Amino acid sequence: MTAAGVILYKLETAEQIRTGVLMGLLLLLIQFVKARSRIVKDYLYDNDMHPNRFTVVFLPLFGLSCLFPMFTQMGWPFLSVAVALTLFSNAMIGMVSFTTLLTASCLLGAAPVPVFVMYFVCGLCVVTLFSVLDDSFRVEIPIILSCLVYVTSMCANTIIVRNSNLSFEMFVIPIISLFLNVVLMLMLLWYINTRVVTREKNRYVEINDPEYDLMTRIKEKGMQYYYHAIHTAYLCNKIASRTQVNTDIVRAAGFYHEAGVLLGENTKENLMAVLRVEYKFPPEVCEILIEYKKNGRFRHKETAVLFMSALVVDTLMELFAEDPKAKVNYKELIENLFHKQMARGRFWECDITMEDMTLMKKILVEENLYYDFLR
């Protein structure tokens, strides 16, 4: 595409070499940040489960960016380009890929430095604003702020740099460009919300249903596994609802932390074969369960909640299996379980606070009436 753009705009040999070298470096940098994101798993939404999604979006946009120099520089729709690149990857990939496309347009179109700076500042703001959307996906403020940054940058470039005789005609193209950017952003955000965000929420509603197909298979495998999953998920939900823990993730982890028994022993490999490969579970749930199965020091507070809930259920079910009428001092038992795990350094590297640990312990003690269902 770069070579085609060089031929299309009849660049001189030196400009051809410069454009080719810079594009090559930027494209290699995109591959590097993509590889980094796969390792640290900081993709937005479920983008890491769809590695080709970014490529499918990036390549057409790269082609369009090579055609932008055919139009006026004040009308390039780079706001919507920045949103698309970010939401289909993450902030770092979005910024690097946006810079790549902007550089391609400016080099091929021989755009002056103020034009590059103007769009770069706008893109930086857009990437920052849209990379921190929460689960509610409230986009009103990011859109408004992005438009304000765009208008401010455009006016500064038009009024200060071109401080000749101002006329309404000078603002026609920027106004049309702003309207086009807003329309494209709204269409893109609607697609992301309906096809990615809402589907992810619906996915948790589906898998956190005790009548879900996988739960039915666990029940058929053995009622002990089914009851263990139900009780663990109940305690996980109780703790998550009163602490700073993602309820959907930890509840799903509670339901399916023993799903590996469907393939034999409940190993990490069998568990992931069922959840990740066969049922395409959300990556956040898989990450928590992988950490849980390592049985070492935890990093995520969701893992800590899952581990302690499952440990309490395990301990009580074993006690009641030996003596269904056993009298248990639940407060003392839970205190001892927490003390042993803390002495082993289980939570030393975890992002859970001591306040959350104390509250978790309190919640588990308060559920003493529920524990009779484990008999």
PDB file of N, CA and C in Angstrom, residues 4 43 70 83 91 98 123 133 146 174 193 202 222 234-235 240 318-319 325 335-336 344:
ATOM      1  N   ALA A   4       2.290   1.664  -3.437  1.00  0.00           N
ATOM      2  CA  ALA A   4       1.278   2.182  -4.354  1.00  0.00           C
ATOM      3  C   ALA A   4       1.066   3.677  -4.142  1.00  0.00           C
ATOM      4  N   TYR A  43      -5.390  -6.397  26.343  1.00  0.00           N
ATOM      5  CA  TYR A  43      -6.322  -6.021  25.289  1.00  0.00           C
ATOM      6  C   TYR A  43      -7.642  -5.560  25.900  1.00  0.00           C
ATOM      7  N   MET A  70      -5.528  12.814  -1.241  1.00  0.00           N
ATOM      8  CA  MET A  70      -6.272  13.250  -2.422  1.00  0.00           C
ATOM      9  C   MET A  70      -7.329  14.293  -2.043  1.00  0.00           C
ATOM     10  N   VAL A  83     -10.521   6.047  17.148  1.00  0.00           N
ATOM     11  CA  VAL A  83     -11.477   5.271  17.957  1.00  0.00           C
ATOM     12  C   VAL A  83     -11.489   3.815  17.509  1.00  0.00           C
ATOM     13  N   ALA A  91      -4.972   0.721  24.182  1.00  0.00           N
ATOM     14  CA  ALA A  91      -4.464   2.088  24.067  1.00  0.00           C
ATOM     15  C   ALA A  91      -3.109   2.144  23.370  1.00  0.00           C
ATOM     16  N   PHE A  98      -2.350   4.388  15.027  1.00  0.00           N
ATOM     17  CA  PHE A  98      -2.862   5.690  14.593  1.00  0.00           C
ATOM     18  C   PHE A  98      -1.718   6.573  14.089  1.00  0.00           C
ATOM     19  N   GLY A 123      -5.627  12.708  18.092  1.00  0.00           N
ATOM     20  CA  GLY A 123      -5.608  11.253  18.211  1.00  0.00           C
ATOM     21  C   GLY A 123      -5.169  10.793  19.582  1.00  0.00           C
ATOM     22  N   LEU A 133     -13.038   3.317  28.933  1.00  0.00           N
ATOM     23  CA  LEU A 133     -14.483   3.138  29.107  1.00  0.00           C
ATOM     24  C   LEU A 133     -14.745   1.977  30.051  1.00  0.00           C
ATOM     25  N   SER A 146     -13.624  14.826  22.828  1.00  0.00           N
ATOM     26  CA  SER A 146     -12.873  14.628  21.584  1.00  0.00           C
ATOM     27  C   SER A 146     -13.212  15.717  20.571  1.00  0.00           C
ATOM     28  N   PRO A 174     -13.764  22.026   7.910  1.00  0.00           N
ATOM     29  CA  PRO A 174     -13.652  21.500   9.282  1.00  0.00           C
ATOM     30  C   PRO A 174     -14.986  21.118   9.905  1.00  0.00           C
ATOM     31  N   ASN A 193     -20.688  -1.739  20.961  1.00  0.00           N
ATOM     32  CA  ASN A 193     -21.580  -1.961  22.100  1.00  0.00           C
ATOM     33  C   ASN A 193     -22.480  -3.168  21.882  1.00  0.00           C
ATOM     34  N   ASN A 202     -24.043 -10.526  28.103  1.00  0.00           N
ATOM     35  CA  ASN A 202     -24.992 -11.624  27.919  1.00  0.00           C
ATOM     36  C   ASN A 202     -24.318 -12.979  28.106  1.00  0.00           C
ATOM     37  N   GLY A 222     -21.205 -36.046  38.394  1.00  0.00           N
ATOM     38  CA  GLY A 222     -21.264 -36.411  39.810  1.00  0.00           C
ATOM     39  C   GLY A 222     -21.898 -35.296  40.605  1.00  0.00           C
ATOM     40  N   TYR A 234     -21.910 -19.563  45.261  1.00  0.00           N
ATOM     41  CA  TYR A 234     -22.751 -18.781  46.180  1.00  0.00           C
ATOM     42  C   TYR A 234     -21.884 -17.916  47.093  1.00  0.00           C
ATOM     43  N   LEU A 235     -20.860 -18.517  47.691  1.00  0.00           N
ATOM     44  CA  LEU A 235     -19.985 -17.759  48.586  1.00  0.00           C
ATOM     45  C   LEU A 235     -19.193 -16.695  47.818  1.00  0.00           C
ATOM     46  N   ALA A 240     -18.210 -11.028  46.628  1.00  0.00           N
ATOM     47  CA  ALA A 240     -18.007 -10.047  45.555  1.00  0.00           C
ATOM     48  C   ALA A 240     -19.011  -8.903  45.637  1.00  0.00           C
ATOM     49  N   GLU A 318     -15.996 -32.129  53.772  1.00  0.00           N
ATOM     50  CA  GLU A 318     -15.241 -33.264  54.298  1.00  0.00           C
ATOM     51  C   GLU A 318     -15.652 -33.572  55.739  1.00  0.00           C
ATOM     52  N   LEU A 319     -15.814 -32.516  56.539  1.00  0.00           N
ATOM     53  CA  LEU A 319     -16.241 -32.726  57.925  1.00  0.00           C
ATOM     54  C   LEU A 319     -17.616 -33.372  58.002  1.00  0.00           C
ATOM     55  N   LYS A 325     -23.763 -34.859  61.574  1.00  0.00           N
ATOM     56  CA  LYS A 325     -24.311 -34.120  62.711  1.00  0.00           C
ATOM     57  C   LYS A 325     -23.228 -33.382  63.511  1.00  0.00           C
ATOM     58  N   GLU A 335     -11.293 -18.697  60.805  1.00  0.00           N
ATOM     59  CA  GLU A 335     -10.117 -17.970  61.288  1.00  0.00           C
ATOM     60  C   GLU A 335      -8.851 -18.803  61.068  1.00  0.00           C
ATOM     61  N   ASN A 336      -8.930 -20.088  61.371  1.00  0.00           N
ATOM     62  CA  ASN A 336      -7.779 -20.975  61.208  1.00  0.00           C
ATOM     63  C   ASN A 336      -7.401 -21.128  59.731  1.00  0.00           C
ATOM     64  N   ARG A 344       1.377 -19.032  54.873  1.00  0.00           N
ATOM     65  CA  ARG A 344       2.071 -19.585  53.700  1.00  0.00           C
ATOM     66  C   ARG A 344       2.409 -18.514  52.667  1.00  0.00           C
TER      67      ARG A 344
END
